[in-house]
Tab-separated table of C-alpha atoms (C1' of nucleotides) in Angstrom:
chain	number	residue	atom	x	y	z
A	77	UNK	CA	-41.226	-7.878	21.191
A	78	UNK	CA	-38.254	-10.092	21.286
A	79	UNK	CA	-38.172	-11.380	18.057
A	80	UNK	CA	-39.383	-7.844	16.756
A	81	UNK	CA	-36.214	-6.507	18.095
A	82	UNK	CA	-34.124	-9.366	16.572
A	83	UNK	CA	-35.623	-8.732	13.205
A	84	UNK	CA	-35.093	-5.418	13.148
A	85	UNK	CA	-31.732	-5.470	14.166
A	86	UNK	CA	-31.058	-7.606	11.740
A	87	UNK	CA	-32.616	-5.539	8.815
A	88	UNK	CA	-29.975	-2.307	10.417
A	89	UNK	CA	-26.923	-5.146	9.587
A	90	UNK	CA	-28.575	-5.890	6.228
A	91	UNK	CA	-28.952	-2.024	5.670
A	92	UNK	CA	-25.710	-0.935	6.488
A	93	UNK	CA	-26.686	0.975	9.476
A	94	UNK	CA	-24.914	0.579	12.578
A	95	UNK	CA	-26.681	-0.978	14.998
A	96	UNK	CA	-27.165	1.106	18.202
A	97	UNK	CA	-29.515	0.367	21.451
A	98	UNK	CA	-31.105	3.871	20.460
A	99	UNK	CA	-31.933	3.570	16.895
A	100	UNK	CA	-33.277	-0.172	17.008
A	101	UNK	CA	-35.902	0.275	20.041
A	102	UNK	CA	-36.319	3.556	18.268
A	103	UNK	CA	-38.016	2.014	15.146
A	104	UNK	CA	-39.803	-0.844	16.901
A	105	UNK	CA	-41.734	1.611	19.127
A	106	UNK	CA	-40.192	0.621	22.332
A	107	UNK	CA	-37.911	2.057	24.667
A	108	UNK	CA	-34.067	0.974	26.002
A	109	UNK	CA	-35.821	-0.957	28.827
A	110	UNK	CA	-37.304	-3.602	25.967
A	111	UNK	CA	-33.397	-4.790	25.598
A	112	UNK	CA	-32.633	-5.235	28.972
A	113	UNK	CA	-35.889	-7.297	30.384
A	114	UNK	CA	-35.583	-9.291	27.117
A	115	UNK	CA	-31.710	-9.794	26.319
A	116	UNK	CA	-29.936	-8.617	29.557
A	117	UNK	CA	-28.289	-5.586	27.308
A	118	UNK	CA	-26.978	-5.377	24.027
A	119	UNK	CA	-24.129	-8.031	24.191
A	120	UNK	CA	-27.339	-10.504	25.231
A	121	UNK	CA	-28.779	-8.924	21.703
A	122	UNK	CA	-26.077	-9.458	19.797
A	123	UNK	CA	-26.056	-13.241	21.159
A	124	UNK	CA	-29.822	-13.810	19.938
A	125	UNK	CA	-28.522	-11.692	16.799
A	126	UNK	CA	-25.879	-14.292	15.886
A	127	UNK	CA	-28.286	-17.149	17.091
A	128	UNK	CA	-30.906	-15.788	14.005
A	129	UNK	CA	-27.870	-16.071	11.606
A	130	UNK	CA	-27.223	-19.598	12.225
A	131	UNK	CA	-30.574	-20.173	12.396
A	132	UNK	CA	-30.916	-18.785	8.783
A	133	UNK	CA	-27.967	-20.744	7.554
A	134	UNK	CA	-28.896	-23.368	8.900
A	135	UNK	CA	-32.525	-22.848	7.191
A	136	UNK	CA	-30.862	-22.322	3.535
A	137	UNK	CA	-28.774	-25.179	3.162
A	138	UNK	CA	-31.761	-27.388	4.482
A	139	UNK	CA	-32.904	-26.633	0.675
A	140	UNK	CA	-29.753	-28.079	-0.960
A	141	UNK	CA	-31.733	-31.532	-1.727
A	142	UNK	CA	-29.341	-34.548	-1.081
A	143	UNK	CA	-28.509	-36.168	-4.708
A	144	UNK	CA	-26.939	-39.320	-5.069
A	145	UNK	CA	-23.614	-37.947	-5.349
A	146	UNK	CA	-22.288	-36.844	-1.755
A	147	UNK	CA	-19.796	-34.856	-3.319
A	148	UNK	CA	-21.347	-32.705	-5.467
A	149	UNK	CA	-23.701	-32.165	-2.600
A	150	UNK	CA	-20.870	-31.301	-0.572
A	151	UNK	CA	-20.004	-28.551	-3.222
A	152	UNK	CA	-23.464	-27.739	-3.288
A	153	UNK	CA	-23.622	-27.140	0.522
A	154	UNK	CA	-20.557	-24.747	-0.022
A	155	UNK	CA	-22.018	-22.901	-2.517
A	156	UNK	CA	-25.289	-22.207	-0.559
A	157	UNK	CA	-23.110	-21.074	2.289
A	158	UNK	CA	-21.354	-18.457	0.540
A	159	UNK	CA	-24.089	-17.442	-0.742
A	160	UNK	CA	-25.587	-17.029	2.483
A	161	UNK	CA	-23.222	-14.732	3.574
A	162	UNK	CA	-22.899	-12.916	0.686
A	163	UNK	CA	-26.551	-12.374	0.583
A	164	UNK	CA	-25.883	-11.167	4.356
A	165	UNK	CA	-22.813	-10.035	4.617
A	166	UNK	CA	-22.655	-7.624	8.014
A	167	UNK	CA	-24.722	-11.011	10.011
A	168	UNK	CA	-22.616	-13.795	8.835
A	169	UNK	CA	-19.579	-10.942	10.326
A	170	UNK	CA	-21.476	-10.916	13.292
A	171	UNK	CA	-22.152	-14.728	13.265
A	172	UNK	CA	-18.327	-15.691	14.278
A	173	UNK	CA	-17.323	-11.989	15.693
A	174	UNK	CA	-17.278	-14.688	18.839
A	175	UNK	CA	-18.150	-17.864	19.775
A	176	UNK	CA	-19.282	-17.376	23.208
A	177	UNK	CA	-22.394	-17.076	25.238
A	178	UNK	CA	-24.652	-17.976	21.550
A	179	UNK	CA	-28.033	-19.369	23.100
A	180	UNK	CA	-28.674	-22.674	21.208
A	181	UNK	CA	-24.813	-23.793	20.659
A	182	UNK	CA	-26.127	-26.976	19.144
A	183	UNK	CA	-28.334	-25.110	16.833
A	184	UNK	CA	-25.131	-23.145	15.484
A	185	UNK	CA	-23.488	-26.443	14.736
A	186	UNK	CA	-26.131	-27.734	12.660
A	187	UNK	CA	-24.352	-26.394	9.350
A	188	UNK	CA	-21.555	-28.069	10.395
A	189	UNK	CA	-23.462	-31.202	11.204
A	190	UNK	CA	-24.676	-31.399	7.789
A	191	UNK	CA	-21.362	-31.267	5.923
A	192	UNK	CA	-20.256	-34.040	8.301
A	193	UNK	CA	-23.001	-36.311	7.462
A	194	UNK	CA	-22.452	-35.191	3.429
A	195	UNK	CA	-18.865	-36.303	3.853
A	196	UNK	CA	-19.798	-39.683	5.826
A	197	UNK	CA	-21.870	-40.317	2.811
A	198	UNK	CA	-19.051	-40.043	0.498
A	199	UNK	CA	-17.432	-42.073	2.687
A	200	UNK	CA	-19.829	-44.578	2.825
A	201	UNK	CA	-20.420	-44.160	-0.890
A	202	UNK	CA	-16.606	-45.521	-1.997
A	203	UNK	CA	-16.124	-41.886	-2.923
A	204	UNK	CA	-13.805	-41.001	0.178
A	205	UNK	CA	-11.355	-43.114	1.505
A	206	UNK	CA	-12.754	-45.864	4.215
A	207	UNK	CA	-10.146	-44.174	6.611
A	208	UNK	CA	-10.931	-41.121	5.911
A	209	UNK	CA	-12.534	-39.041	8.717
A	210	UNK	CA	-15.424	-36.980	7.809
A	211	UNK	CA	-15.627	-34.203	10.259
A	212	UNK	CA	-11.953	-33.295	9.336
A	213	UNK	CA	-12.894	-32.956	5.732
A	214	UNK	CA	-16.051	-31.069	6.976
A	215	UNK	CA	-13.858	-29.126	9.331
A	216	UNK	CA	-11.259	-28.407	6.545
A	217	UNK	CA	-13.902	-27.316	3.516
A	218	UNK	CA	-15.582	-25.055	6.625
A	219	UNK	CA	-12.436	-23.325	7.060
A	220	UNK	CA	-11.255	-22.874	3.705
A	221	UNK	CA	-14.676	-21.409	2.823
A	222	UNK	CA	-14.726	-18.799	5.614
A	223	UNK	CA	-11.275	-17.940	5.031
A	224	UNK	CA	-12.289	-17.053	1.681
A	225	UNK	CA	-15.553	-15.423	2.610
A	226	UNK	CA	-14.202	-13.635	5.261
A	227	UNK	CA	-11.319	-11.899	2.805
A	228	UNK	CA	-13.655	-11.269	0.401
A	229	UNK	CA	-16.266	-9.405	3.077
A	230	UNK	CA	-13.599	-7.616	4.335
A	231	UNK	CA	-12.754	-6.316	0.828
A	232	UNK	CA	-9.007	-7.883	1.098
A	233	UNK	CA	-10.091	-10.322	-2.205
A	234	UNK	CA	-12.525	-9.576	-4.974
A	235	UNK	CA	-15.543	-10.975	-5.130
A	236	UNK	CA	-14.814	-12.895	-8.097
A	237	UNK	CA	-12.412	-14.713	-6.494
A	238	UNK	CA	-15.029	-16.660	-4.693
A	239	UNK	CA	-15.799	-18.346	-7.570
A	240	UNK	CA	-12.623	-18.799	-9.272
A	241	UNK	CA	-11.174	-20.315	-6.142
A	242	UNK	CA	-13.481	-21.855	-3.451
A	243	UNK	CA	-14.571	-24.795	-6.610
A	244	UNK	CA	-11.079	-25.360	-6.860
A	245	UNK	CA	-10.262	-25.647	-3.115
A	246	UNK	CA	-12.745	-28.100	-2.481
A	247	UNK	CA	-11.997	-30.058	-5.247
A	248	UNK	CA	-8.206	-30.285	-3.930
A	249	UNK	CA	-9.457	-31.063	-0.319
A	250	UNK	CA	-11.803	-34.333	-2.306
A	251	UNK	CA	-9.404	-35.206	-4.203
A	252	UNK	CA	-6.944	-35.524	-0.627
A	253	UNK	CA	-10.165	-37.268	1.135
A	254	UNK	CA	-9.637	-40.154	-1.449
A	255	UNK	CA	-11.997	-39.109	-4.433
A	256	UNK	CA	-10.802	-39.626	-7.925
A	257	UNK	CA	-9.690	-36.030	-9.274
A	258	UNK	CA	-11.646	-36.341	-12.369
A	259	UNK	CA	-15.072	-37.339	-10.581
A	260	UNK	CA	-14.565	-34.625	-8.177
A	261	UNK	CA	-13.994	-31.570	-10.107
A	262	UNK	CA	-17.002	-32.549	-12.430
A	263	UNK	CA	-18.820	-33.601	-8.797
A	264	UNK	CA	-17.886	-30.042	-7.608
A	265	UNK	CA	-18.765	-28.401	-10.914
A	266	UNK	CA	-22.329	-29.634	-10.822
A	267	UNK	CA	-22.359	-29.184	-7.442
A	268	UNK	CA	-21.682	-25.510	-7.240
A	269	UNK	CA	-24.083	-24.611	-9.693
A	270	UNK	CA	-26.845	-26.177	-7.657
A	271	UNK	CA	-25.897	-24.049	-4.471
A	272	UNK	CA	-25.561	-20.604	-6.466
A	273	UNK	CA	-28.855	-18.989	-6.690
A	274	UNK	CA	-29.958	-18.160	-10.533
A	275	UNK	CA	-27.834	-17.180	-12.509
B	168	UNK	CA	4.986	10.404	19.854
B	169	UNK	CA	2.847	8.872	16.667
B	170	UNK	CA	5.230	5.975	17.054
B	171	UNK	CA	4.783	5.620	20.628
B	172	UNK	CA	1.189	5.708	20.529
B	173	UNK	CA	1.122	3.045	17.918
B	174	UNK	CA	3.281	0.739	20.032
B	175	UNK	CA	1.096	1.019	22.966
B	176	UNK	CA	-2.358	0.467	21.213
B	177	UNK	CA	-0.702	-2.801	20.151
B	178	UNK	CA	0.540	-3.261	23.900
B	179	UNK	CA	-2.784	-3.129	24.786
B	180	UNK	CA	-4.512	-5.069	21.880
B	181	UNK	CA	-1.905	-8.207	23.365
B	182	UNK	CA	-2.653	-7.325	26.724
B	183	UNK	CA	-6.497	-7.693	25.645
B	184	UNK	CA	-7.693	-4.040	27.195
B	185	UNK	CA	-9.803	-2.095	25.111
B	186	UNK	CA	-8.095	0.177	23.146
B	187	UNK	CA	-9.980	3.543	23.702
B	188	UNK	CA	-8.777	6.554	23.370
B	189	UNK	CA	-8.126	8.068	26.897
B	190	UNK	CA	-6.741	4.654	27.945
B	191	UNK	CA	-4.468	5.382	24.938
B	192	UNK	CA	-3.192	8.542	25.748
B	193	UNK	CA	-3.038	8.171	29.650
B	194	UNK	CA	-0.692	5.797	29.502
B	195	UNK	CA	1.180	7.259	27.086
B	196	UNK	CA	1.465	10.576	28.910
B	197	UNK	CA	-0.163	12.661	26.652
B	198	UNK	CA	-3.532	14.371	25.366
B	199	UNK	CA	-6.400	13.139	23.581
B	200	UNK	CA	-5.411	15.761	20.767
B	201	UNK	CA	-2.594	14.262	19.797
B	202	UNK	CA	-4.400	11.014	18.211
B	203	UNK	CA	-5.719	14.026	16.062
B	204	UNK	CA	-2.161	15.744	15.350
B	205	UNK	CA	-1.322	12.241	13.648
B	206	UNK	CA	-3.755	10.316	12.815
B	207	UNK	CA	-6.687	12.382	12.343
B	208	UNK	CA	-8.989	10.237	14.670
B	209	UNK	CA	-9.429	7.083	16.058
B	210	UNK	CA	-10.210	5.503	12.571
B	211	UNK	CA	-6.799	7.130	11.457
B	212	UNK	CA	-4.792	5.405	14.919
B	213	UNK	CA	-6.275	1.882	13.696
B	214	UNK	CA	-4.871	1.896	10.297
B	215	UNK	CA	-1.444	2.442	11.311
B	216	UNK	CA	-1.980	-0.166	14.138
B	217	UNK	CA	-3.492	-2.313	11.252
B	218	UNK	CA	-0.148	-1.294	9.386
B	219	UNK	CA	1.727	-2.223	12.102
B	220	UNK	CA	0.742	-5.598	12.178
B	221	UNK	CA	1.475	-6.264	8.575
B	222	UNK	CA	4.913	-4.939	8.832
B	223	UNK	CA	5.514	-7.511	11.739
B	224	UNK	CA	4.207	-10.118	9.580
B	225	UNK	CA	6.262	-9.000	7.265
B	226	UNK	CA	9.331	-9.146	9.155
B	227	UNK	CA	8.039	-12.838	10.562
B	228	UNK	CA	7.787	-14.215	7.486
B	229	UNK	CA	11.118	-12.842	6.015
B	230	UNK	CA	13.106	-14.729	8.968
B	231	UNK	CA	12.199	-18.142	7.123
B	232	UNK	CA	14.939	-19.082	5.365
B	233	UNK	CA	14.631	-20.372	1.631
B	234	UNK	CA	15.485	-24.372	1.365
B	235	UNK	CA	16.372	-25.820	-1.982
B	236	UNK	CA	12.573	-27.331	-1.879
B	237	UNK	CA	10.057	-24.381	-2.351
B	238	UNK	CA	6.845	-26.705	-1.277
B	239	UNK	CA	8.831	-26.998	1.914
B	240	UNK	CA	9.356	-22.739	2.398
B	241	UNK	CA	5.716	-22.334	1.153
B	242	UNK	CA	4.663	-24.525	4.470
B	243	UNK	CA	7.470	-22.895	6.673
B	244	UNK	CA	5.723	-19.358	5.538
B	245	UNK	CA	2.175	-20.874	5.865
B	246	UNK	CA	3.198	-22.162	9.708
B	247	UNK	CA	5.213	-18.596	10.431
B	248	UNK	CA	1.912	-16.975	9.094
B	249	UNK	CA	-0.201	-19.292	11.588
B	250	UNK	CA	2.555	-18.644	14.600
B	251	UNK	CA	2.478	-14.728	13.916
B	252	UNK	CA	-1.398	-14.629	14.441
B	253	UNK	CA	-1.763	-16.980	17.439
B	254	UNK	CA	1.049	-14.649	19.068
B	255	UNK	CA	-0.721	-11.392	18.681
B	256	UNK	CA	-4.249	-12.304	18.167
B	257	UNK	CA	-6.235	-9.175	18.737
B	258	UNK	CA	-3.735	-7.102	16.264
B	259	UNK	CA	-3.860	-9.991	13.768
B	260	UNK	CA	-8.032	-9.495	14.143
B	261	UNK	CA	-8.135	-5.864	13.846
B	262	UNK	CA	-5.642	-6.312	10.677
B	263	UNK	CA	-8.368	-8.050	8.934
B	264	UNK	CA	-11.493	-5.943	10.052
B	265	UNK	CA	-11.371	-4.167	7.306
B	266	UNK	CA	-9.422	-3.403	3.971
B	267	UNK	CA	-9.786	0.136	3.500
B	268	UNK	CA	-7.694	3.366	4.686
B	269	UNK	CA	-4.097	1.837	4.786
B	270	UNK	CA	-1.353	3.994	4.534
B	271	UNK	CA	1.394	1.632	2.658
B	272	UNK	CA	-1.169	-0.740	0.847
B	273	UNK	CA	2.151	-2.365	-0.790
B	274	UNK	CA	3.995	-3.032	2.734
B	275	UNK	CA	-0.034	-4.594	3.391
B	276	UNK	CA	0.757	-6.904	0.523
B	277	UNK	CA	4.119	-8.338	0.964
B	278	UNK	CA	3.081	-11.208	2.927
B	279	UNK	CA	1.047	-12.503	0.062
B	280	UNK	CA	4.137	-11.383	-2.515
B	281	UNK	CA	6.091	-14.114	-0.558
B	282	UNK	CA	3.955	-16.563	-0.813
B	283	UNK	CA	3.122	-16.234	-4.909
B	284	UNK	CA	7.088	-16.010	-5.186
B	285	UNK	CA	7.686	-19.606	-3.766
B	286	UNK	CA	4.661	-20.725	-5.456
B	287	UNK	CA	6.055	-19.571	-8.882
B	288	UNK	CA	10.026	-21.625	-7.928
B	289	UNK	CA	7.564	-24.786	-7.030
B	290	UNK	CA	6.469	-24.789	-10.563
B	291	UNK	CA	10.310	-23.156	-12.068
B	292	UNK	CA	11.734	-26.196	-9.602
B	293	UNK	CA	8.824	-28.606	-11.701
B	294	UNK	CA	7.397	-29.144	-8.298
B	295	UNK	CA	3.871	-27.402	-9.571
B	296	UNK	CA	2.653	-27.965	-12.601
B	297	UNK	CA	4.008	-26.107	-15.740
B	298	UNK	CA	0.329	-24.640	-16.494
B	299	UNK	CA	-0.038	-23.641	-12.660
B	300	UNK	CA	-0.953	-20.285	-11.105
B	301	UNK	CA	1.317	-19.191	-8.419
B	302	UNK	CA	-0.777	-16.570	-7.392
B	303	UNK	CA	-3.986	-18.758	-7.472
B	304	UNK	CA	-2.096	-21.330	-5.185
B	305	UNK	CA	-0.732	-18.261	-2.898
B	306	UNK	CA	-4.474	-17.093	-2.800
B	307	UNK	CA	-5.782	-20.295	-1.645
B	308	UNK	CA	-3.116	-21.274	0.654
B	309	UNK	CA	-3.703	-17.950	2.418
B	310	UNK	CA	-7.606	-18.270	2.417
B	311	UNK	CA	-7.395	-21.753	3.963
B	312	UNK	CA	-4.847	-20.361	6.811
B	313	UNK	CA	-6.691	-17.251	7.419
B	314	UNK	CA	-10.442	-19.057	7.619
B	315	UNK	CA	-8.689	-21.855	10.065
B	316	UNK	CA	-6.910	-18.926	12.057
B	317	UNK	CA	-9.496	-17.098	12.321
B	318	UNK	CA	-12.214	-19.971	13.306
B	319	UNK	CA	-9.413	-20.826	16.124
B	320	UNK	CA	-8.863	-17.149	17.493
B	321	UNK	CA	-12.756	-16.326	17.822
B	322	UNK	CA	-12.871	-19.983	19.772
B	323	UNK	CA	-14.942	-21.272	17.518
B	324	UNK	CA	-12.246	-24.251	17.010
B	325	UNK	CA	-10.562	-25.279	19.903
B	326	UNK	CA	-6.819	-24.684	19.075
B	327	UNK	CA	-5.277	-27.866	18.447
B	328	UNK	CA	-7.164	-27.946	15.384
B	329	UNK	CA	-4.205	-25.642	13.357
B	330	UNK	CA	-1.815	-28.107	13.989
B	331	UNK	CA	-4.170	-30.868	12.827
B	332	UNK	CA	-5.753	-29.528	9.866
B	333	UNK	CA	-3.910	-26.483	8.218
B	334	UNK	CA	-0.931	-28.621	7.118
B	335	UNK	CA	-3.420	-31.154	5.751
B	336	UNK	CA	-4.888	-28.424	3.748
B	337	UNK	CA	-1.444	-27.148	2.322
B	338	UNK	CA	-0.704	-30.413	1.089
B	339	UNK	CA	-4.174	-30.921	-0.436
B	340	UNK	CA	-3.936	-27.735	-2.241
B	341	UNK	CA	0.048	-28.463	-3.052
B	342	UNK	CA	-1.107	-31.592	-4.849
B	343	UNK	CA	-3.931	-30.170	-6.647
B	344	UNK	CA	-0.964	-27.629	-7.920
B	345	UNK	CA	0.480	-30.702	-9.894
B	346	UNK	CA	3.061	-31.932	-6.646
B	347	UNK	CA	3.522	-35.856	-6.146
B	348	UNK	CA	1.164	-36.548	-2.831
B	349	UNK	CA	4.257	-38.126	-1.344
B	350	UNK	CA	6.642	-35.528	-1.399
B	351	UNK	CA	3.993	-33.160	-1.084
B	352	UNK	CA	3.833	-34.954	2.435
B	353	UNK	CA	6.566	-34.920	2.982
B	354	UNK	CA	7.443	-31.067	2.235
B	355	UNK	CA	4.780	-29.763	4.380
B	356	UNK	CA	5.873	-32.272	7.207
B	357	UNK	CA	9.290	-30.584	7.325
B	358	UNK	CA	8.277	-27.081	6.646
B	359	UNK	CA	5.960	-26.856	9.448
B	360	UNK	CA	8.257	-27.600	11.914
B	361	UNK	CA	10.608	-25.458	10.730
B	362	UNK	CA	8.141	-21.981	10.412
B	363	UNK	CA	6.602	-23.227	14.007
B	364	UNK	CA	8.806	-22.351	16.897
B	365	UNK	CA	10.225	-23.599	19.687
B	366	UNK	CA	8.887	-27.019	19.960
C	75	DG	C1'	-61.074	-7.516	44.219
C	76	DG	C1'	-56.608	-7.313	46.038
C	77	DC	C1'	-51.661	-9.064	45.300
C	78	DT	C1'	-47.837	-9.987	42.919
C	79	DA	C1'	-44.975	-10.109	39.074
C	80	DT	C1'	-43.694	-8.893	34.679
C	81	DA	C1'	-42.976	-5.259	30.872
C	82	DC	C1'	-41.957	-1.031	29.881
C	83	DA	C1'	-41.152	4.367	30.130
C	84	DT	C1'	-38.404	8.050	32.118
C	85	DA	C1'	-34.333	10.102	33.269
C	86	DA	C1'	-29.895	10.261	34.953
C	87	DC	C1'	-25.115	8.269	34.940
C	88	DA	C1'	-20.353	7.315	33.243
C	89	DC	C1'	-17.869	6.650	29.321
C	90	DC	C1'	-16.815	7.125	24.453
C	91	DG	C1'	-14.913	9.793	20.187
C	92	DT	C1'	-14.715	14.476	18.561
C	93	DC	C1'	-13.392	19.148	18.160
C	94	DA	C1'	-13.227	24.417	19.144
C	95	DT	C1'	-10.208	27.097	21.748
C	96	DG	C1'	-5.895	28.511	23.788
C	97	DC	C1'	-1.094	28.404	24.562
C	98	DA	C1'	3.789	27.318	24.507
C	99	DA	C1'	7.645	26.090	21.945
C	100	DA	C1'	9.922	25.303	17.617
C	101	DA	C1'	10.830	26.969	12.802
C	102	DC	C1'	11.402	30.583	9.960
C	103	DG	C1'	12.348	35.186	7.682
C	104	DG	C1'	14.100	39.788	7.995
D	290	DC	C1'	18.503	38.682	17.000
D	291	DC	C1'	13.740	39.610	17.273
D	292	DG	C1'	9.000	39.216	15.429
D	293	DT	C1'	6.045	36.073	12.900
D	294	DT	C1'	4.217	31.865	11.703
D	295	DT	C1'	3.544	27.247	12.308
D	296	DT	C1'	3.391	23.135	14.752
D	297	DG	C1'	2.186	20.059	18.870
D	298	DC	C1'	-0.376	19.470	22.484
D	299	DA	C1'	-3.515	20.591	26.895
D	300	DT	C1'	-8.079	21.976	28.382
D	301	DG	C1'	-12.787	21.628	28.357
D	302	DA	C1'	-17.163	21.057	26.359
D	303	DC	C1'	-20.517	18.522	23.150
D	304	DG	C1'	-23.353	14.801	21.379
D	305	DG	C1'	-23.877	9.948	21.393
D	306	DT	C1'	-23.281	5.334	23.497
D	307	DG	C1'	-24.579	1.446	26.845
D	308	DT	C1'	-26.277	0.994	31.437
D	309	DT	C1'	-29.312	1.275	35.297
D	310	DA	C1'	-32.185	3.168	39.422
D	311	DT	C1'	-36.756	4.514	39.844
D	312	DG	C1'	-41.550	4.742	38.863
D	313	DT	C1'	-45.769	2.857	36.630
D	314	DA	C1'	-49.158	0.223	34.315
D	315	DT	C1'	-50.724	-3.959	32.795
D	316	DA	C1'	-51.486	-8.900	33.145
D	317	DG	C1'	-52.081	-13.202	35.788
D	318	DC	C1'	-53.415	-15.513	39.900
D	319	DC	C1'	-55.638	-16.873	44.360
DNA sequence: GGCTATACATAACACCGTCATGCAAAACGG
DNA sequence: CCGTTTTGCATGACGGTGTTATGTATAGCC
């Protein structure tokens, strides 16, 4: 029943439809009761809610294969991340509507773990500088990207200008890591193009 | 009264109580119906809140003084931008729930004006490169701030991290605009202690 | 087989945004 | 200057929300 319920409230997000105690035990065949032995009441719902986005993110860019180049598979990790909350827009809004009370934190900062380790690589690699310190650049790119994916959710930017401008931020944020401007804009190129699904 | 009323939902978005609509009113000594006189609704009394906040960005923003060096004033904005949310966090939220329904889209869009005019005297000043896009830097500089801000406000980054990374960031993107890294440095150094306050 | 504990249904509660109705005061036209 | 209209707001009710006290049935255990 629980992870019925978590399922389904996540198909209402995907759907548009607000998500209310009523209509979501209403469609699973259960009754209010089911989300208060299970999840304490709906902000305990919304928790495992945001929990099954992470988890999700954290699923999708686990199939960005690692390349030898740490920096276009930094790019590539972006890219997959976008699209992961473009795919899902109304859960990744959920995902950081707070950052409190989530059940697994460590499982949430598995994305984040992950662009660390890409950016130790680089670091590692030559391709960053030997000073430079990998969970800011991870911290930085992170940012940036929401920013942008967050502005363009909300409807304040264009969806277009996801792709016209996150490339270009991360190439700038490389390029201040220590990477050699040239190698990192075709890095990022080639990158990106891994983490976009088909086009 | 429709001024009052806006003025004390963003009383109580600072003062962190829920902003419902019989708290509203109570306070205010008046009726329920007069949301509906003026605004139409609750919807209506959150996008001239929303409005609100932009026209006290607005007015932040416009106390920075323009220097000689634009990179400088673009980082003075970027760390005014920064102060404005961290002082009013809730209204700064609810300004970015969502994009539609404002009454005076253009006052809405003369934070970002100021930022793609000092972007356009970098590159007049030679600072930026000739082939540059002020608006394209403006965009990014904002996206980076507002995905940083954001990440800090929902606790997701612990606070210190703005003063760490978001000048970092400007000076990335200020040297991917065609800026020498050193002065770009050294721009954003001095800008950001001049848009932060009190320090 | 009896006991306990867990999972769920029922139904009521307080609160929310909304709006139909009514009324008083301001604005207006003669 | 008085009657009319319009505007601004108070009252009260309605449906919907999350929450929870109460009852019940099912499962697990000794």
């Amino acid at each position: 029943m629980r992870a019925a319920l978590v399922e389904r409230a996540a198909e209402m997000l995907a759907r548009r439809e607000p998500v209310t105690l009523r209509a979501l035990v209403e469609g699973a065949g259960a009754s209010t009761m089911a989300v208060y032995t299970h999840f304490g009441g709906m902000p305990g719902l919304w928790s495992a809610v945001r929990q099954e986005g992470f988890t999700r993110l954290t699923a999708r860019l686990a199939t960005v294969p690692a390349t030898d180049d740490p920096v276009r598979d930094l790019a590539a990790l972006g890219a997959a991340y976008v699209a992961n909350a473009l795919a899902v827009p109304a859960l990744y809004r959920a995902m950081f509507d707070t950052a409190a009370d989530l059940e697994d934190p460590a499982a949430a900062a598995a994305p984040f773990a992950a662009l660390v380790a890409c950016a130790a690589r680089a670091r590692e690699g030559g391709r960053f500088a030997a000073d430079s310190d990998p969970e800011a650049v991870a911290t930085r790119l992170w940012a940036a990207g929401h920013g942008l994916t967050m502005l363009v959710l909300t409807g304040v930017l264009p969806a277009e200008s996801l792709e016209g401008h996150a490339p270009a931020v991360a190439a700038a944020l490389f390029v201040a890591a220590g990477d050699d401007p040239e190698r990192a804009h075709r890095s990022v190129r080639a990158g990106w193009a891994t983490g976009t699904p088909s086009r």
